[in-house]
CSV table of C-alpha atoms in Angstrom, one decimal:
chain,number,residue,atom,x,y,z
A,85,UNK,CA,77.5,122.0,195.3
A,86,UNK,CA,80.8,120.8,195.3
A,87,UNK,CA,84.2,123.0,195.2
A,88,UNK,CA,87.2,122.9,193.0
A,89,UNK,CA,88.5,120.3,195.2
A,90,UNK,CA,85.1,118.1,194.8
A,91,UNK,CA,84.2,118.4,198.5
A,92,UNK,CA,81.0,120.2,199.8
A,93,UNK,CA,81.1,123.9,200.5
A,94,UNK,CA,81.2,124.5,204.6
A,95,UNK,CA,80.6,128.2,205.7
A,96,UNK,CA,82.5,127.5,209.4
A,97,UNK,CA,86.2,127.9,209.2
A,98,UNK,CA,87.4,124.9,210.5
A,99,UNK,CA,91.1,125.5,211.1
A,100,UNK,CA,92.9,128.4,213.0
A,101,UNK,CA,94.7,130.8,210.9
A,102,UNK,CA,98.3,130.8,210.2
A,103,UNK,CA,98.4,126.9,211.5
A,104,UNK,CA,100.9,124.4,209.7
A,105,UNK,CA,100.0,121.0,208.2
A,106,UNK,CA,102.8,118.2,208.7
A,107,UNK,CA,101.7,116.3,204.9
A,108,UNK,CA,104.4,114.1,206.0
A,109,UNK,CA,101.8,112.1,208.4
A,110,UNK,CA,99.8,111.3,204.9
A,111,UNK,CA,101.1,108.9,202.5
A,112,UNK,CA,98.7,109.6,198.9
A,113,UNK,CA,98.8,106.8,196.3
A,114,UNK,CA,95.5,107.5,194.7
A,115,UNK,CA,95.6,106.8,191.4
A,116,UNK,CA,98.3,103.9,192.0
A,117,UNK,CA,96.0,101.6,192.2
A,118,UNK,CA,97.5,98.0,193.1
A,119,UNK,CA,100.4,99.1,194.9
A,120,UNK,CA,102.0,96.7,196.2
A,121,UNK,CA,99.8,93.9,195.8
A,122,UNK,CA,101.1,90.7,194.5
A,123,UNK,CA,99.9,89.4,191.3
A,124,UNK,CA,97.7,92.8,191.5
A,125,UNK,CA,95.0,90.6,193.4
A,126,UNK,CA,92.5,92.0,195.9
A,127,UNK,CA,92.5,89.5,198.8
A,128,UNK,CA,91.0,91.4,201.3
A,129,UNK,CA,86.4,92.5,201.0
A,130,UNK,CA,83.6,93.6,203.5
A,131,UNK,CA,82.3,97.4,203.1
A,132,UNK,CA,81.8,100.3,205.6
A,133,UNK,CA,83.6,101.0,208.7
A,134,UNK,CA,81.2,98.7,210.4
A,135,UNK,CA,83.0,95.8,208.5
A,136,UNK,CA,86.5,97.3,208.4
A,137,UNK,CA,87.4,96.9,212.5
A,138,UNK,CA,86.7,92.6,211.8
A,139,UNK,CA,89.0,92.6,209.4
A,140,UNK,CA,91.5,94.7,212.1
A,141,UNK,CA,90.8,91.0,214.0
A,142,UNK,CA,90.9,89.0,210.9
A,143,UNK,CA,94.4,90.5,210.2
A,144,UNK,CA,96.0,90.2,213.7
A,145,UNK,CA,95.3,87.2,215.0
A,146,UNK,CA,99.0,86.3,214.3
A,147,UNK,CA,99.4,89.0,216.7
A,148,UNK,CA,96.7,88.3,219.3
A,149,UNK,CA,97.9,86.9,222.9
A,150,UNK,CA,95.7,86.2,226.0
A,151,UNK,CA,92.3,88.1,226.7
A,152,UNK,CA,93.1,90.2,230.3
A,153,UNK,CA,91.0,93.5,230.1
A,154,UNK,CA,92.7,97.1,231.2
A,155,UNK,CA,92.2,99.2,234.0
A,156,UNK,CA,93.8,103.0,233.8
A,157,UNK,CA,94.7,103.0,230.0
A,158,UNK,CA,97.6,104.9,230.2
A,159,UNK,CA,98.8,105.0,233.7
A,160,UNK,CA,98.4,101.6,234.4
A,161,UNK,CA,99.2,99.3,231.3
A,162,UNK,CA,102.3,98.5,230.0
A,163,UNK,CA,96.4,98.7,221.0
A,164,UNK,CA,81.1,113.0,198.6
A,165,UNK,CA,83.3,113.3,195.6
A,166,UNK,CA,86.4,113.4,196.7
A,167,UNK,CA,89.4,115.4,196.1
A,168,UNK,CA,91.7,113.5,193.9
A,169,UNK,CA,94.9,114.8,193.7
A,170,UNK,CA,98.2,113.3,192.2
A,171,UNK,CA,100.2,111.3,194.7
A,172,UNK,CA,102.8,114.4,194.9
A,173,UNK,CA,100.4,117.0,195.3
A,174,UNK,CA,99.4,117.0,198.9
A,175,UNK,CA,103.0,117.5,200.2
A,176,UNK,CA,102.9,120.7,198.4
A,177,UNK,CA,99.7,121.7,198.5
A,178,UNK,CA,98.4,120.9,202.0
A,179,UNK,CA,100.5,122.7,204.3
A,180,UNK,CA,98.4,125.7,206.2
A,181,UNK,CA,94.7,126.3,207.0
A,182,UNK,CA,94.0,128.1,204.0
A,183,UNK,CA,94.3,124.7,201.7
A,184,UNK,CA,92.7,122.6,205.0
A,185,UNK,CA,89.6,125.5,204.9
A,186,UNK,CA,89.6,124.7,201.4
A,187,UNK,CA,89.7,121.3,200.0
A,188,UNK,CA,89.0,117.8,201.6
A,189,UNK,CA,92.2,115.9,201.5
A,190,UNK,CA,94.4,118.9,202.7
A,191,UNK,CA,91.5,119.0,206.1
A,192,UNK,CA,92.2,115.1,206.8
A,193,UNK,CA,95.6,115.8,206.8
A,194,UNK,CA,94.7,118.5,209.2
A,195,UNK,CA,92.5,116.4,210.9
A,196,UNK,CA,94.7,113.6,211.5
A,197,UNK,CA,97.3,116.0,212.5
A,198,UNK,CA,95.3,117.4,215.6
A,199,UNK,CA,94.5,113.7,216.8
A,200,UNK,CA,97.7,112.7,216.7
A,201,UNK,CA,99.2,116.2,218.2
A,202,UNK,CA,96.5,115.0,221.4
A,203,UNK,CA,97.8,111.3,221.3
A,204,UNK,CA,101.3,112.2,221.6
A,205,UNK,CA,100.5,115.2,224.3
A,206,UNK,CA,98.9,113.0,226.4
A,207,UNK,CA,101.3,109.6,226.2
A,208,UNK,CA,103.9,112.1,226.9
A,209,UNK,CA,101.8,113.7,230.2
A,210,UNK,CA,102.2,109.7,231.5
A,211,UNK,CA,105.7,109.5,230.5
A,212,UNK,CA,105.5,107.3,227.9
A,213,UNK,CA,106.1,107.9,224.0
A,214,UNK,CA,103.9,107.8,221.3
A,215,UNK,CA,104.8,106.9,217.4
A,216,UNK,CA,103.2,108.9,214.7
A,217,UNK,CA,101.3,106.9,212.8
A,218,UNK,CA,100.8,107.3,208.7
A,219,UNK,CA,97.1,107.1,207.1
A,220,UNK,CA,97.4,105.7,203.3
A,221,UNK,CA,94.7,107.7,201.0
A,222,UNK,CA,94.1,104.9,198.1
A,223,UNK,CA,91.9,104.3,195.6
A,224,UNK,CA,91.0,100.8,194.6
A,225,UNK,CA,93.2,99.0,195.6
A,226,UNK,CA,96.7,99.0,197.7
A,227,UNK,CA,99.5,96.1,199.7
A,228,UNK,CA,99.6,96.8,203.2
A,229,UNK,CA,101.7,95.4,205.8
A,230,UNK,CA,98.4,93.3,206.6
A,231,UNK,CA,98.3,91.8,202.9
A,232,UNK,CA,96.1,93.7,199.8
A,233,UNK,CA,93.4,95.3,200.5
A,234,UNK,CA,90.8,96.9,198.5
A,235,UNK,CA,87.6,100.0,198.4
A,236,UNK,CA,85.2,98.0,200.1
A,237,UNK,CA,87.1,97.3,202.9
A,238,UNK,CA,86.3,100.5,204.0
A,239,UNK,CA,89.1,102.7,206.7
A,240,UNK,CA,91.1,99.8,208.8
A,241,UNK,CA,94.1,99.9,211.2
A,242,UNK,CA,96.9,97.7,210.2
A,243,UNK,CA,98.9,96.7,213.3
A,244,UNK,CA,101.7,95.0,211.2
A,245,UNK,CA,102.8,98.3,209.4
A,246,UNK,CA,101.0,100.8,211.9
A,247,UNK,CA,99.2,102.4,209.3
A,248,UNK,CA,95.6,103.8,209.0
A,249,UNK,CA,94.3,103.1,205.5
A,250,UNK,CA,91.1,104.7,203.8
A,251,UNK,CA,89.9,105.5,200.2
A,252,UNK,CA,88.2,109.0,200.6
A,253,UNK,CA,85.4,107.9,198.5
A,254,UNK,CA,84.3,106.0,201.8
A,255,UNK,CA,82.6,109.1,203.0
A,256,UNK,CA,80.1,109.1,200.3
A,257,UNK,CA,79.2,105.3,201.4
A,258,UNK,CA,79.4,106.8,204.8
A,259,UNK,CA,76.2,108.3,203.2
A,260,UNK,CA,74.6,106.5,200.6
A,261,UNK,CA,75.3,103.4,202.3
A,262,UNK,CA,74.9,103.4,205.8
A,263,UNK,CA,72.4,106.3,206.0
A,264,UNK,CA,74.6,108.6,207.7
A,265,UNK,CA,74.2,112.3,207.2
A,266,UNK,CA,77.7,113.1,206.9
A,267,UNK,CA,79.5,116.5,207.6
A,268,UNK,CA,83.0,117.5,207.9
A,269,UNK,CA,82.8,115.9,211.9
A,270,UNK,CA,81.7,113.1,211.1
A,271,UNK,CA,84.5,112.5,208.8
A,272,UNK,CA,87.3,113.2,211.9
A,273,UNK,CA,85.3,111.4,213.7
A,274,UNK,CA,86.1,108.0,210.8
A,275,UNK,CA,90.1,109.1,211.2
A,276,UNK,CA,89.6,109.2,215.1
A,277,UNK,CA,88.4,106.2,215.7
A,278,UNK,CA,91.0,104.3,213.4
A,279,UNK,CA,93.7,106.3,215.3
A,280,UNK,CA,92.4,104.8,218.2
A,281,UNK,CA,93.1,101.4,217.2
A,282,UNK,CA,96.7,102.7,216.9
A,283,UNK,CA,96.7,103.7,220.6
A,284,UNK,CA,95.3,100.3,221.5
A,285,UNK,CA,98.7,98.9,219.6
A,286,UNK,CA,101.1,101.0,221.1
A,287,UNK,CA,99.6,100.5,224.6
A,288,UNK,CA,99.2,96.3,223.6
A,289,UNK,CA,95.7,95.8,224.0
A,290,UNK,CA,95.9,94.4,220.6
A,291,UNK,CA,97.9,91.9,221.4
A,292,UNK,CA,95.3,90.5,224.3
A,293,UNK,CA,92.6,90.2,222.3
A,294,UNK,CA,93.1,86.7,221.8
A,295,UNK,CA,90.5,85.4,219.4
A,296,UNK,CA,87.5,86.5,220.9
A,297,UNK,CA,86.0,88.5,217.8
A,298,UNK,CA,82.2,87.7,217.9
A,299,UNK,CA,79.2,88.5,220.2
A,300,UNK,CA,78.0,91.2,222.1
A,301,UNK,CA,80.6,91.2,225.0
A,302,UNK,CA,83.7,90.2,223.3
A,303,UNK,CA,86.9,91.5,223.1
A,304,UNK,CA,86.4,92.7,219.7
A,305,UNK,CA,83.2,94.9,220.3
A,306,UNK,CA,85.1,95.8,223.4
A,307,UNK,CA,87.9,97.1,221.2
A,308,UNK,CA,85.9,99.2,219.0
A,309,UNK,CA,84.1,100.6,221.6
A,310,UNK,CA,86.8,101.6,223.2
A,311,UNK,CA,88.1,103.5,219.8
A,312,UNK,CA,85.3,105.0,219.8
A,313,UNK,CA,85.7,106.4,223.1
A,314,UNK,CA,88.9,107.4,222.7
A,315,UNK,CA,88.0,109.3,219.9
A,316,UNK,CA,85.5,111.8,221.6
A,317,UNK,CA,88.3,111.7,224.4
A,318,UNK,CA,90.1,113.6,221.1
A,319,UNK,CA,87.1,115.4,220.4
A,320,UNK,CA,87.0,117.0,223.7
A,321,UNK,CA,91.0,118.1,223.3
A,322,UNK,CA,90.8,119.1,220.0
A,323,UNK,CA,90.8,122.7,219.8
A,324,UNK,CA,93.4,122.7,222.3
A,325,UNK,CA,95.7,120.8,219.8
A,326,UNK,CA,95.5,124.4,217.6
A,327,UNK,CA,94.6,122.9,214.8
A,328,UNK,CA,90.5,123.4,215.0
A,329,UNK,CA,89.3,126.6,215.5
A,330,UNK,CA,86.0,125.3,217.3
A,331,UNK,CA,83.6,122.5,217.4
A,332,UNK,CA,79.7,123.0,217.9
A,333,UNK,CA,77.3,120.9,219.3
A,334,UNK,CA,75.9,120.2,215.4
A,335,UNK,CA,79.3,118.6,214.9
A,336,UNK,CA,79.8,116.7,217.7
A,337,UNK,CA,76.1,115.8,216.5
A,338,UNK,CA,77.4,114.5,213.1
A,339,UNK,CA,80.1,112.8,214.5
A,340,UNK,CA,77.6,110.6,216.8
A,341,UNK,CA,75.1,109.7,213.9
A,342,UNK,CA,77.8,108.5,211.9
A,343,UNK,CA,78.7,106.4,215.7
A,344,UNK,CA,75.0,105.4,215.1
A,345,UNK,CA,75.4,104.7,211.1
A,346,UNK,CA,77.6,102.2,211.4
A,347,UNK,CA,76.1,99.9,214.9
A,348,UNK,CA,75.8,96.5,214.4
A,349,UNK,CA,72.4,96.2,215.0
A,350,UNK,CA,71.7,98.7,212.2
A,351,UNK,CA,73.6,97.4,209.7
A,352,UNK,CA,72.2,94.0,210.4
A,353,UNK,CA,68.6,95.3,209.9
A,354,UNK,CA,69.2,96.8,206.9
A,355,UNK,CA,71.1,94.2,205.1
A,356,UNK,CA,69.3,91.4,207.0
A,357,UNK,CA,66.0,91.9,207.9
A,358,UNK,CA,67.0,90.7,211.3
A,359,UNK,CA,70.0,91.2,214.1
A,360,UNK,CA,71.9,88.5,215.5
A,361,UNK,CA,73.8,89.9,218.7
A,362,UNK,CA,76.6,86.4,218.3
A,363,UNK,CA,77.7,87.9,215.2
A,364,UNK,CA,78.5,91.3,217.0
A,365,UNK,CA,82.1,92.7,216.2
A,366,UNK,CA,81.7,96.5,216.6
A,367,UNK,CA,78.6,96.5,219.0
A,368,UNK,CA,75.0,98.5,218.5
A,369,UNK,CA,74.2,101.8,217.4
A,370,UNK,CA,73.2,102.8,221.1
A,371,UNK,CA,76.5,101.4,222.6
A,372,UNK,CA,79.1,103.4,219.9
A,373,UNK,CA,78.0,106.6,220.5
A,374,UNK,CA,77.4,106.1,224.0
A,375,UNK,CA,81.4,105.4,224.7
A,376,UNK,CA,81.6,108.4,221.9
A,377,UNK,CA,80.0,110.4,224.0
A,378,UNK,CA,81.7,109.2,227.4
A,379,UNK,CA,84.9,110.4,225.7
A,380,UNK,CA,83.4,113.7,224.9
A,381,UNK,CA,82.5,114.9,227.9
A,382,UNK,CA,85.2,113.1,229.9
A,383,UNK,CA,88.4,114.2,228.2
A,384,UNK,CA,89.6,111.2,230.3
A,385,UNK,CA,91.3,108.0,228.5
A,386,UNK,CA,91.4,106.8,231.9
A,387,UNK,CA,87.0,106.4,231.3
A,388,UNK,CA,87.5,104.7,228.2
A,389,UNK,CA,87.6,101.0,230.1
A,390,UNK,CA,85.6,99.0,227.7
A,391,UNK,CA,87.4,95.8,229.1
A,392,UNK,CA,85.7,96.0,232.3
A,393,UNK,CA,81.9,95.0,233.0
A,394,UNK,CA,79.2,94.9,231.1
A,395,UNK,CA,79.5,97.5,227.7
């Protein structure tokens, strides 16, 4: 049954008492539907988070440069119903664990506060600096430094404006959709990986992609990999950020069948009837939650070399 806020009732507190929300990471124009786009078009489709990362590719090729791997990420390398709210609420209203224990959009902003508490811990613990990212909560449709985007985009990283976007109602199609069984995890797990792409940008592996965006051992499937690694190297840290109280193993669970929801060899089955591995951008179901899970248990971005070998 859903709450007040329109988010599923979870018994486990999620965030420690007496912690802070920083709102200021979340931009909110739900309900402003065409913000920023020119003419009010939608220029940008696709669906599911499983689409979302080609469009990353589609988007950055103005960016992209050669195709050399990494080695040492950051030592060596110099890339439900939902809670709708107005676009001033959540400044006010999500700023401790009591709103975050309470109602969806207030425990993304918590969420995406822990990950980025790790990412800028651990650039800082290799002497570099790390720039807070925004996420944009939209509805509809929304401009973005990467041009208009819309819903069934699904949650994207836009390089251009280094900002995450996502319509919360992506985490019902998380479920309806792509079969996942959803959970509060799973949804970090979304945020995560996006904020992974941000990493990639501000360590340049972005910019070597190159445009080698197809097939089971390109760069692109390499990339998402790779955010999906770095996000269970988050999930490892993050109850040391002090923002989560705990994670158990049926979270960590979630957040790998959602890895598993959106492979490309499911997807492809289910929409297709058939997979074609040359089509490949995000790699199989088996391959995203294995570098999940090498993340997990490592704590070590260092592990996350997707660039190297076979994936």
């Amino acid at each position: 049954m859903p709450d007040a806020a329109g988010d599923e009732k979870w018994t486990v507190v999620r965030f420690r008492k007496g912690v802070q929300l920083d709102p200021s990471q979340v931009e909110d124009r739900r309900g402003q539907g065409g913000m920023g786009l020119p003419g009010g078009g939608i220029a940008v489709g696709g669906g599911g988070l499983g689409v979302a990362g080609l469009v990353i590719w589609l988007l950055i090729s103005v960016l992209s440069g050669g195709n050399s791997g990494v080695s040492g990420v950051l030592t060596n390398l110099d890339n439900e119903t939902v809670a709708q709210s107005s676009p001033s609420d959540i400044d006010t209203a999500c700023r401790s664990d009591v709103q975050a224990n309470a109602r969806q959009d207030c425990r993304i902003v918590g969420d995406i506060n822990s990950v980025q508490a790790y990412w800028k811990g651990e650039f800082a613990r290799a002497g570099r600096t790390y720039t807070i990212a925004k996420t944009v909560f939209f509805s509809g449709q929304t401009g973005t430094g990467c041009g208009p985007a819309s819903t069934d985009v699904g949650p994207f990283y836009c390089p251009v404006d280094k900002h995450v976007y996502i319509d919360l109602g992506f985490f019902d199609e998380l479920r309806s959709r792509f079969g996942a069984r959803g959970g509060v995890f799973a949804q970090a797990y979304v945020l995560a990986h996006e904020y992974g792409h941000h990493v990639q940008d501000e360590l340049g592996i972005l910019d070597k992609i190159g445009n080698d965006r197809q097939g089971p051992q390109s760069a692109s499937v390499r990339s998402e990999l790779q955010a999906d690694c770095f996000a269970g190297v988050w999930a490892n840290h993050a109850t040391q950020t002090r923002y989560l109280v705990d994670l158990t193993p049926a979270d960590i669970a979630d957040a790998l069948d959602a890895a598993s929801a959106v492979g490309d060899d499911r997807i492809q089955s289910e929409t297709q009837g058939q997979v074609n591995r040359e089509t490949w951008t995000h790699g199989s179901s088996a391959q995203r939650q294995r570098w999940f899970s090498t993340g997990y248990k490592t704590g070590n971005p260092d592990a996350c070399n997707t660039f190297k070998g076979n994936i």
